[in-house]
Amino acid sequence: MNEFIEFRNRVYDNESNHSYPLQFLDEYINNSKAINSDETRVIEQIQTIKQLELKEKLGEKEIDELLSFLGEHSTTDRFIVDAVLNLFDDEIKQIVEEKTKDILVNQQYDSQKLYHVLDLCIECDLDMLSDDDILVMLQKYELDLEIISILLDYLDRFNRQGFKDAIYKLLAFDYPDSIKIQGMNLLMNLYPLEIVDHSFVKNNVMNEKNNVFFDSYMDFLQTDFKFEKQGISILQSMFYGDFEDSGKGNNGGLAVLLKGLGEEVSKDSRIAHVFTITITQESTKPFISFHGDKHIFIRLPIYLDQSVSDKFIKRELFIKRQIANFLKRSNIKPDVFHIRFLDNASKAVAHLCKDLNSKLVFTLTPDPHRNMFDGSGHIKELGFNELIEKLNKIKIGDELIHTSDGIIGIGNADVKTELGVYFPQFKDDNVNSKIKMIGEGIQTGQSMDEENRDAYSNRLIEVSEENTGFFEKPVILNVGRLAVLKGQMELLKAWSNSKLSETHNLLIIGGDLERPSKEEKMVIDFFKDYLQKHPEFKDRFIHKGAMSNLDIRLLERNIIKRDFTYPHIYLCSSVKEEFGIAILEAMSIGFLTLGPIKGGVKSYMRNGENGFLIDTSNWETIAKETEKHLYDSNIDKVAAKKIQAAGQQTVDENFSIQKISNEFVSFYLSLKGEKENEI
C-alpha cells in the first residue's frame, strides 16, 4: 500500500484538484507527531486563502484578511498574491488600491511584506508611492537586494523620472552584476543615452569579469534587435544552469539535451527560431549566444537569493515581467512555450504564455512526488518547510496539467503508465489526449579526424593522470553534477568496499571545483576525507571537475579503445533518473552501462540485454548488484561485448537527436495546426 498515491487518487476521485493541498494539510495535522504553533498558523492561513479562492469573489473583508497574512511565510505570500491577482477585476481594484495605500502610508510592513505589496502594485497598475516614499525606501533598504530590485522594477514600470542620482548612488554599491545591470537598464529606459554618465558606468558597473556580458547587453539595448523569419518560433526555458557549465552546480544533462535539441529542431525549415532562456548569476558570458543560425541562447540577468531553498517562489512575477520585457524589446512572440520543471519560474513562463495566447508544452515528471513516501509506502515525516515546498510544487504540476496544451512524458508507454500512478488526472480523457511520450536524445556520429582526435583526447588523459597507471586497468566512469541524489558518495563507498576496486579504477567527473556550491563542497570534501582515511585507494580513484560535453565524449572514446578482460563500465549511481543523457552517451560509445531501476532508464535499458538495471538506494545495493552482474560466470568477455554492442544499437536506432527532434517538431506543429499529428 502506498499512502501518498492512495491519497492522491482519493482526492481526485471525489474532489476538484483545488482541494488537494487543503486535504493533504488536514491529514498532516491529524497524523503529524510534532507540529508547533507557528506551523499550525501557516497551515490555517493556507486553508483560509484556498477557501477564499473557491468563493471566486473577494470583498473588502476578504482582501483585508489576505493582506494581513503577508510577510509570514514565503509560500503563503505567493498564494495570497496569486489569489488577489486571479480574482482581480475593476470592481475590486479600488479596494486593493485603498488597502495597499493604507499599508504603505502607515508603514505597516516589514521588508518581506513590502516586497509583495510592491509586486501587487506593479501587477495591478497601481502607482502608489510618492517621490519621498521611494527615496526613503531606497535608502532604508539599500542592503536588501530583493527590495532594491523590486523598487527599480517599480520605477521602470511607472516611468518614474527624477531618480537618476539615487540610481547612480545604488550602482556605486558592491551589488551583484544582476542588480547593477537592472539599474543600467532602468537608466537607459528613463533617460536619453547621451546623458547617461558612461565614465561612471565604466568605473562602477563594468569590470574584467563582466565586460563580455555587459558589452553584449549594451549592444542589445542600443540595437534594434529583430528575429524575423517565416515559420513557428519556440521558446524553451532552462532555469538551472548554462550550456557551457554542464556538470556544475545544479546544471546537469538538461543543458546538453536542450543545446542539441534546440540546434536540431531549429534546422527544420518550418521552424523560424528556437529561443532557450536561462537565468544567470555569473555575468562572464555573452548575453545572447547563437548555436547555429536559428537557435538563440539568452542569459537573463535576474537577481535571485541563492541562500534560500526555493529561490523562485518570491520572484515569480518579477521573472515573468523580465522575460516579457525581453520578448517585447526583441519583437519576439513565440508560438510555443516549452517548460520542464515544477517550480515557480516555470509557472511564470506558463502564465506569460497564456497572456500572449501562445501554446504551452509541459514536460511532466513525478518529482517531488516520488520523494513524498518512504520505502514502505508510508508518507514521510518531512520537515515543515520542506513539506510546504513540495506541496507547492505538486500544486504547480496539477495546475500545469490543466492549463497546458500539450504534455510530454520522457520515455515510452511503460513510463506513461508510471506517470499515471502519480497523476490520477490521466484518467480524464481530455488530459490523456494531450500526452505524447518522447525519449531524450544525443548527438550520434560526432567525429573529429583521427590525428586531431588522438592529440586532443591524449591531452585530456594527461590532465587526468594524476595517478600513475590509472588507465592500465578498466575504468568505472560516472559523469554528472555533484549531489546527494546523484549518489557519487555512495558509489565511492560501493567501489572501495567491494571486489570492484580490485578489478577497476574509479573516475568521477562533475562539479565546480573553483566555486563549488554548498552541496558540491560537501561531496568534494567527502572525497578528500575518504581518501585521507583510506590512502590505499589514492592511486585508483580520480575526481575531475566538470568538463565540456565534447571533452567527456572524447575522453570516453579514448578509454574505450583500451581493451581488458573486464569491460569498462559506466555506472549511474543516482537514486533515480528521469531518463539519463550521460547514460545514453556512454552506451553509444560502447561502455557496459548500469543505471538505476527507479525512474525512466528502464524505458530503454533491458536488463542483461543492452545494460543492467540496479538498485542504487545505497552503497551496499550498488556494490552487491554490480558485483553480481560483472562477475557472473555466464557473462564472459564475449557476452559482455554483445551487451555493449546492443547498447550502442539501442542508441543509434532510437535516441539520435535527429530522430528525437523530428518527434518534437511534429508535436509542436500539431499544436499550431500546421500538420496533422496525433497527440
Short mmCIF file of N, CA, C and O in Angstrom, two decimals, residues 456-520:
data_model
loop_
_atom_site.label_atom_id
_atom_site.label_comp_id
_atom_site.label_asym_id
_atom_site.label_seq_id
_atom_site.Cartn_x
_atom_site.Cartn_y
_atom_site.Cartn_z
N TYR A 456 43.91 15.51 -29.06
CA TYR A 456 43.00 16.20 -28.13
C TYR A 456 42.67 15.31 -26.94
O TYR A 456 42.76 15.72 -25.78
N SER A 457 42.32 14.06 -27.21
CA SER A 457 41.93 13.18 -26.12
C SER A 457 43.14 12.77 -25.28
O SER A 457 43.02 12.57 -24.08
N ASN A 458 44.31 12.69 -25.87
CA ASN A 458 45.51 12.39 -25.08
C ASN A 458 45.79 13.50 -24.09
O ASN A 458 46.22 13.26 -22.96
N ARG A 459 45.53 14.75 -24.51
CA ARG A 459 45.71 15.86 -23.58
C ARG A 459 44.77 15.73 -22.39
O ARG A 459 45.15 15.97 -21.24
N LEU A 460 43.54 15.29 -22.64
CA LEU A 460 42.59 15.09 -21.54
C LEU A 460 43.05 13.98 -20.62
O LEU A 460 42.94 14.08 -19.40
N ILE A 461 43.57 12.92 -21.21
CA ILE A 461 44.05 11.80 -20.39
C ILE A 461 45.22 12.24 -19.53
O ILE A 461 45.31 11.93 -18.36
N GLU A 462 46.14 13.04 -20.12
CA GLU A 462 47.29 13.51 -19.35
C GLU A 462 46.84 14.38 -18.18
O GLU A 462 47.39 14.28 -17.09
N VAL A 463 45.84 15.22 -18.41
CA VAL A 463 45.32 16.05 -17.33
C VAL A 463 44.78 15.17 -16.22
O VAL A 463 44.92 15.45 -15.04
N SER A 464 44.16 14.06 -16.59
CA SER A 464 43.55 13.18 -15.60
C SER A 464 44.56 12.31 -14.88
O SER A 464 44.32 11.87 -13.77
N GLU A 465 45.67 12.00 -15.52
CA GLU A 465 46.59 11.01 -14.95
C GLU A 465 47.45 11.61 -13.84
O GLU A 465 48.67 11.70 -13.93
N GLU A 466 46.76 12.01 -12.77
CA GLU A 466 47.48 12.40 -11.57
C GLU A 466 48.01 11.14 -10.89
O GLU A 466 48.91 11.21 -10.07
N ASN A 467 47.43 10.02 -11.24
CA ASN A 467 47.77 8.74 -10.61
C ASN A 467 48.43 7.86 -11.67
O ASN A 467 47.78 7.47 -12.65
N THR A 468 49.68 7.55 -11.48
CA THR A 468 50.42 6.77 -12.46
C THR A 468 49.75 5.42 -12.69
O THR A 468 49.40 4.70 -11.75
N GLY A 469 49.55 5.08 -13.93
CA GLY A 469 48.99 3.78 -14.27
C GLY A 469 47.49 3.66 -14.09
O GLY A 469 46.94 2.56 -14.16
N PHE A 470 46.81 4.77 -13.87
CA PHE A 470 45.37 4.72 -13.61
C PHE A 470 44.63 4.04 -14.75
O PHE A 470 43.71 3.24 -14.53
N PHE A 471 45.02 4.33 -16.00
CA PHE A 471 44.30 3.79 -17.14
C PHE A 471 44.86 2.46 -17.62
O PHE A 471 44.55 2.01 -18.72
N GLU A 472 45.67 1.82 -16.77
CA GLU A 472 46.14 0.48 -17.10
C GLU A 472 45.20 -0.59 -16.57
O GLU A 472 45.48 -1.79 -16.64
N LYS A 473 44.09 -0.16 -16.03
CA LYS A 473 43.01 -1.05 -15.61
C LYS A 473 41.71 -0.58 -16.25
O LYS A 473 41.60 0.59 -16.64
N PRO A 474 40.70 -1.44 -16.35
CA PRO A 474 39.40 -0.96 -16.81
C PRO A 474 38.84 0.08 -15.84
O PRO A 474 39.19 0.09 -14.65
N VAL A 475 37.99 0.94 -16.34
CA VAL A 475 37.50 2.09 -15.59
C VAL A 475 36.01 1.97 -15.31
O VAL A 475 35.24 1.55 -16.17
N ILE A 476 35.62 2.34 -14.10
CA ILE A 476 34.22 2.63 -13.80
C ILE A 476 34.07 4.14 -13.87
O ILE A 476 34.74 4.88 -13.14
N LEU A 477 33.22 4.60 -14.77
CA LEU A 477 33.06 6.02 -15.03
C LEU A 477 31.69 6.49 -14.54
O LEU A 477 30.69 5.80 -14.68
N ASN A 478 31.68 7.71 -13.96
CA ASN A 478 30.43 8.35 -13.56
C ASN A 478 30.54 9.83 -13.89
O ASN A 478 31.51 10.48 -13.50
N VAL A 479 29.55 10.37 -14.63
CA VAL A 479 29.59 11.77 -15.07
C VAL A 479 28.30 12.46 -14.65
O VAL A 479 27.21 11.92 -14.85
N GLY A 480 28.43 13.66 -14.07
CA GLY A 480 27.22 14.43 -13.75
C GLY A 480 27.50 15.44 -12.65
O GLY A 480 28.58 15.50 -12.08
N ARG A 481 26.48 16.24 -12.38
CA ARG A 481 26.62 17.23 -11.31
C ARG A 481 26.76 16.50 -9.97
O ARG A 481 26.27 15.38 -9.80
N LEU A 482 27.46 17.13 -9.04
CA LEU A 482 27.68 16.53 -7.73
C LEU A 482 26.49 16.83 -6.82
O LEU A 482 26.17 18.00 -6.58
N ALA A 483 25.85 15.79 -6.33
CA ALA A 483 24.69 15.97 -5.46
C ALA A 483 24.43 14.68 -4.70
O ALA A 483 24.79 13.59 -5.16
N VAL A 484 23.81 14.80 -3.55
CA VAL A 484 23.49 13.62 -2.75
C VAL A 484 22.63 12.66 -3.56
O VAL A 484 22.89 11.44 -3.58
N LEU A 485 21.63 13.19 -4.26
CA LEU A 485 20.73 12.32 -5.02
C LEU A 485 21.41 11.69 -6.23
O LEU A 485 20.90 10.72 -6.78
N LYS A 486 22.56 12.23 -6.65
CA LYS A 486 23.30 11.63 -7.76
C LYS A 486 24.16 10.46 -7.29
O LYS A 486 24.71 9.73 -8.12
N GLY A 487 24.34 10.29 -5.98
CA GLY A 487 24.91 9.07 -5.44
C GLY A 487 26.40 8.89 -5.57
O GLY A 487 26.90 7.78 -5.35
N GLN A 488 27.17 9.95 -5.88
CA GLN A 488 28.61 9.74 -6.07
C GLN A 488 29.31 9.31 -4.79
O GLN A 488 30.28 8.53 -4.84
N MET A 489 28.86 9.80 -3.64
CA MET A 489 29.47 9.38 -2.37
C MET A 489 29.21 7.91 -2.12
O MET A 489 30.10 7.17 -1.66
N GLU A 490 27.99 7.46 -2.42
CA GLU A 490 27.65 6.04 -2.27
C GLU A 490 28.46 5.18 -3.24
O GLU A 490 28.86 4.07 -2.91
N LEU A 491 28.69 5.72 -4.44
CA LEU A 491 29.46 4.98 -5.44
C LEU A 491 30.89 4.76 -4.96
O LEU A 491 31.45 3.66 -5.11
N LEU A 492 31.51 5.81 -4.41
CA LEU A 492 32.87 5.66 -3.90
C LEU A 492 32.93 4.59 -2.81
O LEU A 492 33.85 3.75 -2.80
N LYS A 493 31.96 4.61 -1.91
CA LYS A 493 31.93 3.60 -0.84
C LYS A 493 31.68 2.21 -1.43
O LYS A 493 32.29 1.22 -0.98
N ALA A 494 30.80 2.10 -2.42
CA ALA A 494 30.50 0.81 -3.03
C ALA A 494 31.73 0.22 -3.70
O ALA A 494 32.05 -0.97 -3.54
N TRP A 495 32.42 1.06 -4.45
CA TRP A 495 33.63 0.60 -5.17
C TRP A 495 34.71 0.18 -4.19
O TRP A 495 35.31 -0.90 -4.33
N SER A 496 34.97 0.99 -3.18
CA SER A 496 36.11 0.73 -2.27
C SER A 496 35.85 -0.43 -1.31
O SER A 496 36.79 -1.02 -0.79
N ASN A 497 34.58 -0.76 -1.10
CA ASN A 497 34.24 -1.83 -0.16
C ASN A 497 33.83 -3.12 -0.86
O ASN A 497 33.13 -3.95 -0.28
N SER A 498 34.28 -3.29 -2.09
CA SER A 498 33.89 -4.48 -2.85
C SER A 498 35.03 -4.94 -3.74
O SER A 498 36.09 -4.29 -3.82
N LYS A 499 34.79 -6.01 -4.43
CA LYS A 499 35.77 -6.56 -5.37
C LYS A 499 36.01 -5.59 -6.54
O LYS A 499 37.04 -5.69 -7.23
N LEU A 500 35.09 -4.67 -6.73
CA LEU A 500 35.20 -3.72 -7.85
C LEU A 500 36.52 -2.96 -7.82
O LEU A 500 37.10 -2.66 -8.87
N SER A 501 37.02 -2.63 -6.63
CA SER A 501 38.27 -1.87 -6.52
C SER A 501 39.48 -2.71 -6.90
O SER A 501 40.57 -2.17 -7.14
N GLU A 502 39.32 -4.04 -6.93
CA GLU A 502 40.42 -4.91 -7.35
C GLU A 502 40.53 -4.99 -8.86
O GLU A 502 41.64 -5.11 -9.41
N THR A 503 39.38 -4.94 -9.54
CA THR A 503 39.39 -5.12 -11.00
C THR A 503 39.30 -3.81 -11.77
O THR A 503 39.67 -3.77 -12.95
N HIS A 504 38.77 -2.75 -11.14
CA HIS A 504 38.53 -1.50 -11.84
C HIS A 504 39.03 -0.30 -11.04
O HIS A 504 39.02 -0.34 -9.81
N ASN A 505 39.43 0.75 -11.75
CA ASN A 505 39.66 2.04 -11.13
C ASN A 505 38.41 2.90 -11.33
O ASN A 505 37.62 2.67 -12.25
N LEU A 506 38.25 3.90 -10.46
CA LEU A 506 37.03 4.71 -10.45
C LEU A 506 37.33 6.14 -10.86
O LEU A 506 38.21 6.79 -10.29
N LEU A 507 36.59 6.64 -11.84
CA LEU A 507 36.71 8.01 -12.33
C LEU A 507 35.35 8.70 -12.24
O LEU A 507 34.39 8.27 -12.89
N ILE A 508 35.26 9.73 -11.42
CA ILE A 508 34.04 10.53 -11.29
C ILE A 508 34.32 11.92 -11.84
O ILE A 508 35.30 12.56 -11.45
N ILE A 509 33.44 12.38 -12.74
CA ILE A 509 33.60 13.69 -13.36
C ILE A 509 32.37 14.54 -13.05
O ILE A 509 31.23 14.11 -13.30
N GLY A 510 32.61 15.73 -12.49
CA GLY A 510 31.49 16.62 -12.22
C GLY A 510 31.80 17.59 -11.10
O GLY A 510 32.67 17.36 -10.27
N GLY A 511 31.09 18.71 -11.09
CA GLY A 511 31.23 19.69 -10.02
C GLY A 511 32.08 20.88 -10.42
O GLY A 511 32.96 20.78 -11.27
N ASP A 512 31.80 21.99 -9.78
CA ASP A 512 32.57 23.22 -9.99
C ASP A 512 33.64 23.28 -8.92
O ASP A 512 33.37 23.56 -7.76
N LEU A 513 34.90 23.03 -9.30
CA LEU A 513 35.99 22.99 -8.34
C LEU A 513 36.42 24.39 -7.90
O LEU A 513 36.96 24.56 -6.80
N GLU A 514 36.21 25.39 -8.75
CA GLU A 514 36.65 26.74 -8.41
C GLU A 514 35.67 27.45 -7.48
O GLU A 514 36.07 28.09 -6.52
N ARG A 515 34.38 27.32 -7.77
CA ARG A 515 33.36 27.97 -6.94
C ARG A 515 32.23 26.98 -6.64
O ARG A 515 31.13 27.11 -7.15
N PRO A 516 32.54 25.99 -5.82
CA PRO A 516 31.53 24.96 -5.57
C PRO A 516 30.35 25.50 -4.76
O PRO A 516 30.52 26.36 -3.90
N SER A 517 29.17 24.96 -5.06
CA SER A 517 28.01 25.26 -4.24
C SER A 517 28.17 24.53 -2.91
O SER A 517 29.08 23.73 -2.71
N LYS A 518 27.27 24.80 -1.99
CA LYS A 518 27.33 24.17 -0.67
C LYS A 518 27.28 22.65 -0.79
O LYS A 518 28.06 21.93 -0.14
N GLU A 519 26.39 22.15 -1.64
CA GLU A 519 26.27 20.70 -1.80
C GLU A 519 27.48 20.13 -2.52
O GLU A 519 27.99 19.06 -2.15
N GLU A 520 27.97 20.82 -3.54
CA GLU A 520 29.17 20.35 -4.24
C GLU A 520 30.35 20.26 -3.28
O GLU A 520 31.10 19.28 -3.30
#
